[in-house]
Short mmCIF file of the C-alpha atoms (twelve columns), coordinates in Angstrom:
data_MODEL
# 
_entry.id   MODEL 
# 
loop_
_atom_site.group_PDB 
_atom_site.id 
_atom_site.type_symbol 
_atom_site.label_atom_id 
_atom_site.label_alt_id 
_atom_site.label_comp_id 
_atom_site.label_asym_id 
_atom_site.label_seq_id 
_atom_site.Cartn_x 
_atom_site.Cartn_y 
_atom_site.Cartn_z 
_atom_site.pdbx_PDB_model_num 
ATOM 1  C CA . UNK A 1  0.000   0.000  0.000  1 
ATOM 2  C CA . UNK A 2  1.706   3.269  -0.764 1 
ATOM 3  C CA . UNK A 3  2.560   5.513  1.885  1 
ATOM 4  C CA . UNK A 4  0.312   8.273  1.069  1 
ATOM 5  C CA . UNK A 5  -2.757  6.100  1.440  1 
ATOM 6  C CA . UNK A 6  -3.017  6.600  4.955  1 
ATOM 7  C CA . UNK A 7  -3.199  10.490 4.656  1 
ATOM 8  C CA . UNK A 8  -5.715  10.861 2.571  1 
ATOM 9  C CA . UNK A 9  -8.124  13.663 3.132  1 
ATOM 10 C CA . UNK A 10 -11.754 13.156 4.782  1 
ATOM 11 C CA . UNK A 11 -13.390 14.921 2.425  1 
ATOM 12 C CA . UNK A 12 -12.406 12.220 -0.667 1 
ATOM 13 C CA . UNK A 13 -13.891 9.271  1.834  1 
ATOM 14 C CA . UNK A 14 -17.395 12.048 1.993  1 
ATOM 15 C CA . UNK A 15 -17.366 11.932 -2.044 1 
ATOM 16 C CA . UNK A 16 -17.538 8.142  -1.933 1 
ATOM 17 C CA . UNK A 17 -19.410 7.492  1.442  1 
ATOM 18 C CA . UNK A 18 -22.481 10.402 1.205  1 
ATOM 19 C CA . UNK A 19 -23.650 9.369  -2.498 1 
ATOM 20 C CA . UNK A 20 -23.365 5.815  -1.394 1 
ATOM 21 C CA . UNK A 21 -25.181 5.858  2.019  1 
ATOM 22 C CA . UNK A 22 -28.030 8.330  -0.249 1 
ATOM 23 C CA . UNK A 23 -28.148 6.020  -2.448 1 
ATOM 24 C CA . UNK A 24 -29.332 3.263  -0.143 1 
ATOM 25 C CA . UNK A 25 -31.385 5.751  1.850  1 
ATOM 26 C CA . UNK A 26 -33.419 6.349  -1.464 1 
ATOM 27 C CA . UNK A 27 -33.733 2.689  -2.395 1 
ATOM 28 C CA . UNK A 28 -35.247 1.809  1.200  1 
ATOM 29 C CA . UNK A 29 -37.504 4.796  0.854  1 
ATOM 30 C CA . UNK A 30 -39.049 3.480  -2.535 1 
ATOM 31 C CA . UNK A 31 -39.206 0.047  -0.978 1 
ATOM 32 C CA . UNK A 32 -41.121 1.541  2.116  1 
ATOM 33 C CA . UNK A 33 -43.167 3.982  0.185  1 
ATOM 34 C CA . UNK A 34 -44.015 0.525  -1.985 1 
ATOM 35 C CA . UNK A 35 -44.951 -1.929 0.106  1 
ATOM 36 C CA . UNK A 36 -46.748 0.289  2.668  1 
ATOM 37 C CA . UNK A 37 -46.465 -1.035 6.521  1 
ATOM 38 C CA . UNK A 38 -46.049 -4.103 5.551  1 
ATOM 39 C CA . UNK A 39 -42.633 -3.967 5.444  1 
ATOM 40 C CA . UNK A 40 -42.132 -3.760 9.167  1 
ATOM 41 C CA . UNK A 41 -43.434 -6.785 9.602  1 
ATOM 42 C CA . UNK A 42 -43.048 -8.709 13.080 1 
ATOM 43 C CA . UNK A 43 -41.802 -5.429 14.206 1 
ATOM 44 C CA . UNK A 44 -44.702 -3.987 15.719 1 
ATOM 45 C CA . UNK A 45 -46.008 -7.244 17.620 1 
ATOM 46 C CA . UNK A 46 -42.501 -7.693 18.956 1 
ATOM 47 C CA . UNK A 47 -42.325 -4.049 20.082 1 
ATOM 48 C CA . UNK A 48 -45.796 -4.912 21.944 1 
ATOM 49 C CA . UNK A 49 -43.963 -8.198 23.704 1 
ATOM 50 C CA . UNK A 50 -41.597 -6.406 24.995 1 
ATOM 51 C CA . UNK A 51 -43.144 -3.600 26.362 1 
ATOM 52 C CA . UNK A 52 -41.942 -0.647 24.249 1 
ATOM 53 C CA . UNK A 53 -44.879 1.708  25.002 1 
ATOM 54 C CA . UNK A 54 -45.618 5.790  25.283 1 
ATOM 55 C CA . UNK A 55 -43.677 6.762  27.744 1 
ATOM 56 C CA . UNK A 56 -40.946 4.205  27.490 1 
ATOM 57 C CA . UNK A 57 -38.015 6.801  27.074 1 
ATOM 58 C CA . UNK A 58 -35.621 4.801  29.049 1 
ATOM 59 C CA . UNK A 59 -35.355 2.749  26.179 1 
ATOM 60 C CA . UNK A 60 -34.663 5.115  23.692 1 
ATOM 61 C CA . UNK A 61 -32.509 7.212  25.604 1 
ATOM 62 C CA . UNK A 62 -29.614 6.682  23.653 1 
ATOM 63 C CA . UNK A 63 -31.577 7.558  20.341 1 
ATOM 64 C CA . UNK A 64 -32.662 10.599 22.003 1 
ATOM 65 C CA . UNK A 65 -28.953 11.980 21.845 1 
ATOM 66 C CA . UNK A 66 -29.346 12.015 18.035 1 
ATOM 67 C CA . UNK A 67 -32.822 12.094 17.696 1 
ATOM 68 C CA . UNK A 68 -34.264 15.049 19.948 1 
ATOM 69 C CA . UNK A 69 -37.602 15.371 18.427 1 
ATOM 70 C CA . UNK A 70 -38.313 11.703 19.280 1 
ATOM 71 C CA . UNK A 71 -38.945 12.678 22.672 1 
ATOM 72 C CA . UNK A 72 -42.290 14.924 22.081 1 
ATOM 73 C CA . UNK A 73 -43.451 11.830 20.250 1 
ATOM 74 C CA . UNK A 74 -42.646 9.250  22.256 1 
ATOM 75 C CA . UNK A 75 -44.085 11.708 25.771 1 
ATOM 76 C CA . UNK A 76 -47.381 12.322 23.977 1 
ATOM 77 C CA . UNK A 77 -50.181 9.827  23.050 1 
ATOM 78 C CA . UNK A 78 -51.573 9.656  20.010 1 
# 
């Protein structure tokens, strides 16, 4: 591997990496937008099982970090 290869600037990994990880984010969203909510399939009964209800924000806390606007959905029912 040359030597150079190691100090390669983070913006040429961004040209390959964005378009890529769009790429797949627009071929999940036609897939989605498709098939409707089928395509979570055993999600939602498993989410039941195990208790993930409104209110439950101990178990998204992490996502929360990322995600702030998960909280006003997640503290409010429908």
């Amino acid at each position: 591997m040359p030597r150079g290869a190691f100090r390669r600037c983070p913006r040429e990994a961004l040209r390959a990496v964005v378009p890529a990880l769009a790429e797949t984010a627009l071929a999940h969203l036609a897939y989605v937008l498709a098939s409707g909510g089928g395509v979570l399939g055993y999600l939602p009964g498993y989410q039941h099982e195990e208790g993930y209800e409104l209110g439950g924000v101990c178990r998204f806390a992490q996502l929360l970090l990322v995600l702030p606007t998960m909280r006003r959905s997640l503290s409010q029912p429908p």
